Short mmCIF file of C-alpha atoms and ligand atoms in Angstrom, two decimals:
data_model
loop_
_atom_site.label_atom_id
_atom_site.label_comp_id
_atom_site.label_asym_id
_atom_site.label_seq_id
_atom_site.Cartn_x
_atom_site.Cartn_y
_atom_site.Cartn_z
CA MET A 9 -103.82 218.65 81.74
CA GLN A 10 -106.89 220.39 83.07
CA SER A 11 -107.07 222.74 85.98
CA SER A 12 -108.96 221.84 89.12
CA LYS A 13 -109.66 223.60 92.34
CA GLY A 14 -110.79 222.33 95.67
CA TYR A 15 -110.27 222.45 99.40
CA ALA A 16 -107.26 220.71 100.91
CA ALA A 17 -105.71 219.90 104.25
CA LEU A 18 -102.10 221.06 104.18
CA ALA A 19 -101.16 219.43 107.52
CA ALA A 20 -102.87 217.36 110.21
CA GLU A 21 -103.31 220.39 112.44
CA SER A 22 -104.47 222.96 109.85
CA PRO A 23 -108.03 223.63 108.69
CA LEU A 24 -108.99 222.85 105.11
CA ALA A 25 -108.32 225.79 102.74
CA PRO A 26 -108.71 226.57 99.02
CA HIS A 27 -106.21 224.67 96.84
CA ALA A 28 -105.52 224.72 93.08
CA PHE A 29 -104.07 221.74 91.25
CA SER A 30 -104.32 219.94 87.92
CA ARG A 31 -105.67 216.63 86.66
CA ARG A 32 -104.76 214.72 83.51
CA ASP A 33 -107.04 214.75 80.51
CA PRO A 34 -109.14 211.63 80.36
CA GLY A 35 -107.49 208.61 78.65
CA PRO A 36 -109.42 206.36 76.20
CA THR A 37 -111.42 204.59 78.93
CA GLU A 38 -111.68 207.54 81.32
CA VAL A 39 -114.16 210.31 81.93
CA THR A 40 -113.91 213.77 83.44
CA ILE A 41 -116.74 214.39 85.89
CA ASP A 42 -117.69 217.92 86.86
CA ILE A 43 -118.63 217.50 90.47
CA LEU A 44 -122.03 218.72 91.66
CA TYR A 45 -122.07 217.32 95.21
CA CYS A 46 -119.64 215.59 97.51
CA GLY A 47 -120.57 213.97 100.84
CA VAL A 48 -118.53 214.47 103.99
CA CYS A 49 -117.52 211.11 105.49
CA HIS A 50 -115.97 210.73 108.95
CA SER A 51 -113.11 208.97 107.14
CA ASP A 52 -112.34 212.34 105.52
CA LEU A 53 -111.88 213.80 109.00
CA HIS A 54 -109.79 210.80 110.23
CA MET A 55 -107.60 211.21 107.15
CA ALA A 56 -107.32 215.03 107.09
CA ARG A 57 -106.13 214.87 110.68
CA ASN A 58 -103.85 211.87 110.15
CA GLU A 59 -105.65 209.82 112.78
CA TRP A 60 -104.77 206.57 110.98
CA GLY A 61 -101.15 207.60 110.49
CA ASN A 62 -100.96 207.22 106.71
CA SER A 63 -101.92 210.68 105.44
CA VAL A 64 -100.07 212.68 102.78
CA TYR A 65 -100.42 216.41 102.18
CA PRO A 66 -101.74 218.44 100.50
CA MET A 67 -104.84 216.26 100.75
CA VAL A 68 -108.12 217.02 98.99
CA PRO A 69 -110.56 214.66 100.77
CA GLY A 70 -113.92 213.46 99.48
CA HIS A 71 -115.13 210.09 98.22
CA GLU A 72 -118.89 210.52 97.88
CA ILE A 73 -118.99 212.13 94.48
CA VAL A 74 -121.89 212.90 92.15
CA GLY A 75 -121.53 214.98 89.01
CA ARG A 76 -121.97 215.19 85.26
CA VAL A 77 -119.58 213.85 82.68
CA SER A 78 -117.97 216.72 80.79
CA ALA A 79 -115.61 214.66 78.63
CA ALA A 80 -115.38 210.97 77.78
CA GLY A 81 -112.44 209.07 76.22
CA SER A 82 -112.85 207.45 72.77
CA ALA A 83 -113.37 203.89 74.15
CA VAL A 84 -115.84 204.83 76.91
CA THR A 85 -119.14 202.93 76.49
CA LYS A 86 -121.00 203.56 79.75
CA PHE A 87 -121.17 207.38 79.64
CA LYS A 88 -121.36 210.32 77.25
CA ALA A 89 -120.92 214.01 77.97
CA GLY A 90 -123.86 215.30 80.00
CA ASP A 91 -124.61 212.02 81.77
CA LEU A 92 -124.77 211.80 85.55
CA ALA A 93 -121.95 209.79 87.13
CA ALA A 94 -120.87 208.89 90.64
CA VAL A 95 -117.57 207.85 92.25
CA GLY A 96 -116.94 206.29 95.65
CA VAL A 97 -113.97 205.30 97.78
CA ILE A 98 -111.80 203.56 95.19
CA VAL A 99 -110.85 204.67 91.69
CA ASP A 100 -108.63 201.86 90.42
CA SER A 101 -107.26 198.38 91.17
CA CYS A 102 -104.93 195.88 89.49
CA ARG A 103 -107.91 194.52 87.47
CA HIS A 104 -106.33 191.02 87.08
CA CYS A 105 -106.28 189.37 90.51
CA ALA A 106 -109.04 186.98 91.61
CA PRO A 107 -111.03 189.55 93.65
CA CYS A 108 -110.83 192.04 90.79
CA HIS A 109 -112.14 189.41 88.36
CA ARG A 110 -115.00 188.74 90.79
CA GLY A 111 -115.86 192.45 90.91
CA GLU A 112 -114.53 192.75 94.44
CA GLU A 113 -112.04 195.45 93.48
CA HIS A 114 -111.99 196.76 97.06
CA PHE A 115 -110.30 193.48 98.08
CA CYS A 116 -107.69 193.70 95.26
CA THR A 117 -104.70 191.67 96.37
CA GLU A 118 -102.38 194.37 95.03
CA GLY A 119 -104.32 197.08 96.84
CA ALA A 120 -107.09 199.21 95.39
CA THR A 121 -106.33 202.88 94.65
CA LEU A 122 -108.17 205.15 97.02
CA THR A 123 -109.95 208.24 95.69
CA TYR A 124 -107.59 210.52 97.62
CA ALA A 125 -104.18 210.42 99.28
CA ALA A 126 -103.11 207.35 97.29
CA LYS A 127 -100.65 206.73 94.46
CA ASP A 128 -102.41 206.95 91.09
CA ARG A 129 -101.77 203.81 89.01
CA VAL A 130 -101.82 205.75 85.71
CA ASP A 131 -99.49 208.70 86.26
CA GLY A 132 -97.95 208.11 89.71
CA SER A 133 -99.39 211.32 91.14
CA THR A 134 -101.18 211.50 94.48
CA THR A 135 -104.95 211.11 94.03
CA MET A 136 -107.01 214.19 94.95
CA GLY A 137 -110.57 213.65 96.13
CA GLY A 138 -114.00 215.08 95.59
CA TYR A 139 -113.97 218.34 97.56
CA ALA A 140 -113.09 219.70 94.13
CA SER A 141 -114.45 220.98 90.83
CA ASN A 142 -113.81 217.77 88.88
CA TYR A 143 -112.49 214.19 88.89
CA VAL A 144 -110.89 211.98 86.21
CA VAL A 145 -111.61 208.28 86.52
CA ASP A 146 -111.78 205.06 84.50
CA GLU A 147 -115.37 204.24 83.62
CA ARG A 148 -115.10 200.89 85.46
CA PHE A 149 -114.88 202.85 88.72
CA ALA A 150 -117.71 205.28 87.93
CA HIS A 151 -121.39 204.43 88.37
CA THR A 152 -124.57 205.44 86.65
CA VAL A 153 -127.05 207.34 88.84
CA PRO A 154 -130.83 206.78 88.96
CA GLU A 155 -132.52 209.84 87.46
CA ASN A 156 -135.37 209.93 89.98
CA LEU A 157 -133.33 210.66 93.11
CA ASP A 158 -132.23 213.98 94.70
CA LEU A 159 -128.59 214.30 93.68
CA ALA A 160 -127.30 215.88 96.89
CA ALA A 161 -128.88 213.02 98.83
CA VAL A 162 -127.40 210.44 96.44
CA ALA A 163 -123.80 211.44 97.11
CA PRO A 164 -123.52 209.74 100.53
CA LEU A 165 -124.67 206.44 98.98
CA LEU A 166 -121.21 206.15 97.40
CA CYS A 167 -119.58 205.46 100.77
CA ALA A 168 -122.04 205.42 103.65
CA GLY A 169 -124.55 203.58 101.45
CA ILE A 170 -122.42 200.82 100.03
CA THR A 171 -120.49 200.31 103.28
CA THR A 172 -123.71 199.37 105.06
CA PHE A 173 -125.62 197.75 102.17
CA SER A 174 -122.83 195.22 101.53
CA PRO A 175 -122.48 193.67 105.03
CA LEU A 176 -126.25 193.62 105.59
CA LEU A 177 -126.58 191.50 102.44
CA HIS A 178 -123.55 189.38 103.19
CA TRP A 179 -124.86 188.45 106.67
CA ASN A 180 -128.36 187.76 105.26
CA VAL A 181 -130.28 190.51 107.04
CA GLY A 182 -133.95 190.21 106.17
CA PRO A 183 -137.37 189.14 107.40
CA GLY A 184 -137.37 187.25 110.68
CA LYS A 185 -133.98 188.62 111.75
CA LYS A 186 -133.41 190.96 114.69
CA VAL A 187 -130.64 193.36 113.69
CA GLY A 188 -128.85 196.06 115.68
CA ILE A 189 -127.23 199.18 114.26
CA VAL A 190 -124.75 200.92 116.55
CA GLY A 191 -124.37 204.70 116.08
CA LEU A 192 -126.84 206.92 114.27
CA GLY A 193 -124.47 208.91 112.09
CA GLY A 194 -123.80 208.94 108.34
CA LEU A 195 -123.21 205.17 108.03
CA GLY A 196 -125.60 204.24 110.81
CA HIS A 197 -128.62 206.00 109.34
CA MET A 198 -128.06 204.35 105.95
CA ALA A 199 -127.70 200.94 107.67
CA LEU A 200 -131.00 201.64 109.43
CA LYS A 201 -132.76 202.50 106.18
CA PHE A 202 -131.40 199.44 104.35
CA ALA A 203 -132.08 196.97 107.20
CA HIS A 204 -135.65 198.29 107.44
CA SER A 205 -136.04 198.04 103.68
CA PHE A 206 -134.76 194.46 103.70
CA GLY A 207 -137.57 193.56 106.13
CA ALA A 208 -135.62 192.93 109.32
CA HIS A 209 -136.68 193.89 112.87
CA VAL A 210 -134.26 196.78 113.38
CA VAL A 211 -133.00 198.10 116.69
CA GLN A 212 -131.02 201.35 116.67
CA PHE A 213 -128.41 201.88 119.40
CA THR A 214 -127.48 205.49 120.09
CA THR A 215 -125.69 207.38 122.85
CA ASN A 216 -128.08 210.29 122.31
CA PRO A 217 -131.64 210.00 123.56
CA ARG A 218 -132.62 213.01 121.46
CA LYS A 219 -132.14 210.87 118.30
CA ARG A 220 -134.97 208.51 119.30
CA ASP A 221 -137.70 210.13 117.15
CA ASP A 222 -135.44 210.38 114.11
CA ALA A 223 -134.42 206.71 114.45
CA THR A 224 -138.07 205.72 114.54
CA ARG A 225 -138.88 207.87 111.54
CA LEU A 226 -135.99 206.35 109.61
CA GLY A 227 -137.22 202.80 110.23
CA ALA A 228 -136.18 201.59 113.70
CA ASN A 229 -138.64 199.22 115.36
CA GLU A 230 -136.90 199.89 118.68
CA VAL A 231 -134.33 202.41 119.94
CA ILE A 232 -131.91 201.65 122.75
CA VAL A 233 -129.89 204.33 124.52
CA SER A 234 -126.65 202.41 124.92
CA THR A 235 -125.57 204.18 128.07
CA ASP A 236 -128.58 202.72 129.93
CA ALA A 237 -127.44 199.29 131.22
CA SER A 238 -130.95 198.14 132.00
CA GLN A 239 -132.17 198.81 128.40
CA MET A 240 -129.12 196.88 127.14
CA LYS A 241 -129.66 193.98 129.51
CA ALA A 242 -133.28 193.59 128.39
CA HIS A 243 -131.99 192.53 124.96
CA ASP A 244 -129.55 189.87 126.22
CA ARG A 245 -128.83 187.05 123.67
CA SER A 246 -131.49 188.22 121.25
CA PHE A 247 -129.76 189.64 118.17
CA ASP A 248 -129.00 187.73 114.93
CA PHE A 249 -126.60 190.42 113.73
CA ILE A 250 -125.16 193.75 114.90
CA LEU A 251 -123.50 196.32 112.62
CA ASP A 252 -121.22 198.76 114.42
CA ALA A 253 -120.76 202.13 112.65
CA VAL A 254 -119.18 204.14 115.44
CA SER A 255 -116.27 206.48 114.71
CA ALA A 256 -114.76 206.73 118.21
CA PRO A 257 -113.54 204.23 120.80
CA HIS A 258 -116.38 202.47 122.66
CA ASN A 259 -116.81 199.24 124.53
CA LEU A 260 -117.73 196.26 122.31
CA ASN A 261 -118.17 194.15 125.44
CA ASP A 262 -121.44 196.04 126.01
CA TYR A 263 -122.81 194.65 122.71
CA LEU A 264 -121.40 191.10 122.44
CA PRO A 265 -123.65 189.68 125.21
CA LEU A 266 -126.68 190.82 123.18
CA LEU A 267 -125.92 188.36 120.35
CA LYS A 268 -127.61 184.96 120.00
CA GLN A 269 -125.49 181.80 119.67
CA ASP A 270 -123.39 181.79 116.48
CA ALA A 271 -124.26 185.40 115.68
CA THR A 272 -121.90 188.10 114.37
CA LEU A 273 -121.02 191.66 115.25
CA THR A 274 -119.51 193.36 112.19
CA LEU A 275 -117.42 196.50 112.44
CA VAL A 276 -117.52 199.09 109.74
CA GLY A 277 -116.58 202.00 112.00
CA LEU A 278 -112.84 202.68 112.21
CA PRO A 279 -111.81 204.35 115.47
CA PRO A 280 -108.07 204.95 115.50
CA GLU A 281 -107.50 202.80 118.61
CA PRO A 282 -108.08 199.02 118.51
CA PRO A 283 -110.97 197.68 120.62
CA THR A 284 -110.59 195.43 123.64
CA ILE A 285 -112.67 192.28 123.42
CA SER A 286 -113.16 189.86 126.30
CA PRO A 287 -112.82 186.31 124.91
CA PHE A 288 -115.45 185.24 127.45
CA ASN A 289 -117.98 187.25 125.44
CA LEU A 290 -117.07 185.20 122.34
CA ILE A 291 -116.75 181.64 123.66
CA ARG A 292 -120.09 181.69 125.50
CA GLY A 293 -122.05 181.41 122.24
CA ARG A 294 -119.45 180.85 119.51
CA ILE A 295 -119.79 184.56 118.73
CA SER A 296 -117.93 186.15 115.77
CA VAL A 297 -116.55 189.66 115.40
CA ALA A 298 -116.02 190.60 111.75
CA GLY A 299 -115.23 193.62 109.60
CA SER A 300 -116.41 194.94 106.23
CA MET A 301 -115.13 197.58 103.85
CA ILE A 302 -117.20 199.44 101.26
CA GLY A 303 -118.14 197.14 98.29
CA GLY A 304 -117.02 196.17 94.79
CA MET A 305 -118.05 198.04 91.64
CA PRO A 306 -120.92 195.69 90.60
CA GLU A 307 -122.37 195.73 94.12
CA THR A 308 -122.07 199.50 94.33
CA GLN A 309 -124.02 199.82 91.11
CA SER A 310 -126.65 197.40 92.29
CA MET A 311 -126.95 199.37 95.55
CA LEU A 312 -127.55 202.60 93.55
CA ASP A 313 -130.13 200.80 91.36
CA TYR A 314 -131.82 199.40 94.48
CA CYS A 315 -132.01 202.93 95.93
CA GLY A 316 -133.54 204.19 92.69
CA GLU A 317 -136.19 201.45 92.74
CA HIS A 318 -136.99 201.86 96.47
CA ASN A 319 -136.55 205.61 96.65
CA ILE A 320 -133.82 205.42 99.31
CA VAL A 321 -131.42 208.33 99.82
CA SER A 322 -129.42 209.86 102.64
CA GLU A 323 -130.76 212.48 105.04
CA VAL A 324 -128.56 215.44 104.22
CA GLU A 325 -127.60 218.90 105.33
CA VAL A 326 -126.22 220.68 102.22
CA ILE A 327 -123.42 223.12 103.00
CA PRO A 328 -121.25 225.53 101.02
CA ILE A 329 -117.60 224.45 100.83
CA GLN A 330 -116.63 227.42 103.02
CA LYS A 331 -118.36 225.68 105.96
CA ILE A 332 -116.34 222.49 105.72
CA ASN A 333 -114.26 223.15 108.85
CA GLU A 334 -117.40 223.95 110.82
CA ALA A 335 -118.94 220.70 109.53
CA TYR A 336 -115.91 218.71 110.79
CA ALA A 337 -116.28 220.33 114.23
CA ARG A 338 -119.96 219.47 114.32
CA MET A 339 -119.30 215.89 113.19
CA LEU A 340 -117.02 215.47 116.20
CA LYS A 341 -119.83 216.67 118.45
CA GLN A 342 -122.16 214.02 116.92
CA ASP A 343 -124.20 216.90 115.52
CA VAL A 344 -124.92 215.69 112.00
CA LYS A 345 -128.38 215.00 110.59
CA TYR A 346 -127.26 212.72 109.10
CA ARG A 347 -124.71 213.57 106.43
CA PHE A 348 -123.14 216.85 105.38
CA VAL A 349 -122.98 217.22 101.62
CA ILE A 350 -121.04 219.97 99.92
CA ASP A 351 -122.74 221.91 97.14
CA MET A 352 -119.73 222.21 94.83
CA SER A 353 -121.19 225.18 92.95
CA THR A 354 -120.11 227.22 95.98
CA LEU A 355 -116.41 226.49 95.33
P1 NAP B 415 -120.46 209.91 111.84
O1 NAP B 415 -121.46 210.42 110.85
O2 NAP B 415 -119.62 210.91 112.55
O3 NAP B 415 -121.20 208.96 112.83
C1 NAP B 415 -120.56 208.28 113.85
C2 NAP B 415 -121.56 207.95 114.95
O4 NAP B 415 -120.86 207.21 115.94
C3 NAP B 415 -122.13 209.14 115.69
O5 NAP B 415 -123.24 209.69 115.04
C4 NAP B 415 -122.48 208.59 117.03
O6 NAP B 415 -123.77 207.97 117.02
C5 NAP B 415 -121.44 207.49 117.23
N1 NAP B 415 -120.36 207.96 118.12
C6 NAP B 415 -119.52 208.97 117.88
N2 NAP B 415 -118.67 209.15 118.91
C7 NAP B 415 -119.00 208.20 119.81
C8 NAP B 415 -118.52 207.82 121.11
N3 NAP B 415 -117.50 208.51 121.66
N4 NAP B 415 -119.11 206.81 121.74
C9 NAP B 415 -120.12 206.13 121.18
N5 NAP B 415 -120.65 206.45 119.97
C10 NAP B 415 -120.09 207.48 119.31
O7 NAP B 415 -119.40 208.96 111.06
P2 NAP B 415 -119.58 208.09 109.72
O8 NAP B 415 -119.20 208.93 108.56
O9 NAP B 415 -120.86 207.40 109.76
O10 NAP B 415 -118.38 207.02 109.91
C11 NAP B 415 -118.39 206.10 110.98
C12 NAP B 415 -117.09 205.34 110.99
O11 NAP B 415 -117.05 204.45 109.86
C13 NAP B 415 -115.82 206.19 110.86
O12 NAP B 415 -114.85 205.65 111.72
C14 NAP B 415 -115.42 206.01 109.41
O13 NAP B 415 -114.06 206.20 109.20
C15 NAP B 415 -115.83 204.59 109.20
N6 NAP B 415 -116.02 204.20 107.79
C16 NAP B 415 -115.74 202.90 107.43
C17 NAP B 415 -115.94 202.49 106.14
C18 NAP B 415 -115.65 201.05 105.76
O14 NAP B 415 -115.50 200.75 104.58
N7 NAP B 415 -115.59 200.17 106.72
C19 NAP B 415 -116.45 203.35 105.19
C20 NAP B 415 -116.77 204.64 105.61
C21 NAP B 415 -116.56 205.08 106.89
P3 NAP B 415 -124.85 208.27 118.19
O15 NAP B 415 -124.91 209.77 118.33
O16 NAP B 415 -126.11 207.69 117.67
O17 NAP B 415 -124.35 207.57 119.43
ZN1 ZN B 416 -116.31 207.17 103.54
ZN1 ZN B 417 -106.75 193.29 91.86
#
């Protein structure tokens, strides 16, 4: 066993606080990663506060992990001690079902193992996430990191990045397509960067008019303040695809009329309450509402490689771990530009 320290939620109502625990030594195909940076995802907040109803405590959140390998098992081929490595939202899966064989481990029919607050397939313990000094993971679920990118700004790619990259590719976002991104937060700003990079005409929806200049700088061709009905109406039936990355309840019926015939609105945001959808907004143009969750291991690696080639990273505000509760409070006020990342040397 090796000792680890981090910050944990001890109950849904309590702030995160220092927490000591242990991790196993790496098995033959596993590595220990000493964590340098960990991004702060809104899912961490939903989970720490038990907003989805499935939390277990103590919980060390964090699934946007970048660090250096400090130990590698004897059969590890992808990494050696000293290499950079990154870990995202899942750390294991059954590895033998059809989705696992396809490299879609996140859709594992037996259920993928989440990076924190899940039952570890190897030793039965509860997984502890990346707001911590280290992580132990099978090399299949760790990724290599392009050397040319700022490491703090790479961390959010492991969740916010892949969660937006994957659906944009799946729904063929590219040149000639008009694409909407709803919510300019951690996921939204990565969606904006990727959709712009893929060559689409990108329209950013935001509730906050003060984000207009940033949206433009990050690649938006147009910015719509979603509370302004006339701005919304002007885009009636014009979108090929809309990606919704909003963390709180909001009215999807404001967005569905903006889609062209046969177009899709895909949800990646996960507000605790289910949305209400008027079927009239679907039947009038054979409209689809879909969902998407992170991405498999091969796609996550190709996303990181794409970011290395195109120099794409997250916009980050680096914080010491002691400011994590303040960061959560600011995230709830939509005051994030555009991802908090914890500098783990402050632990
Ligand atoms: P975030 O950084 O807090 O951004 C959320 C954005 O949603 C805000 O910046 C805001 O954008 C908008 N928003 C917030 N409250 C709103 C409200 N009451 N009405 C309308 N808009 C509101 O969160 P995030 O880390 O990007 O995560 C977004 C969601 O995706 C969370 O629910 C998270 O759990 C989920 N998620 C899903 C996956 C997946 O695999 N599907 C992966 C990661 C995260 P504006 O200020 O521009 O309006
Ligand atoms: Zn996340
Ligand atoms: Zn599987």
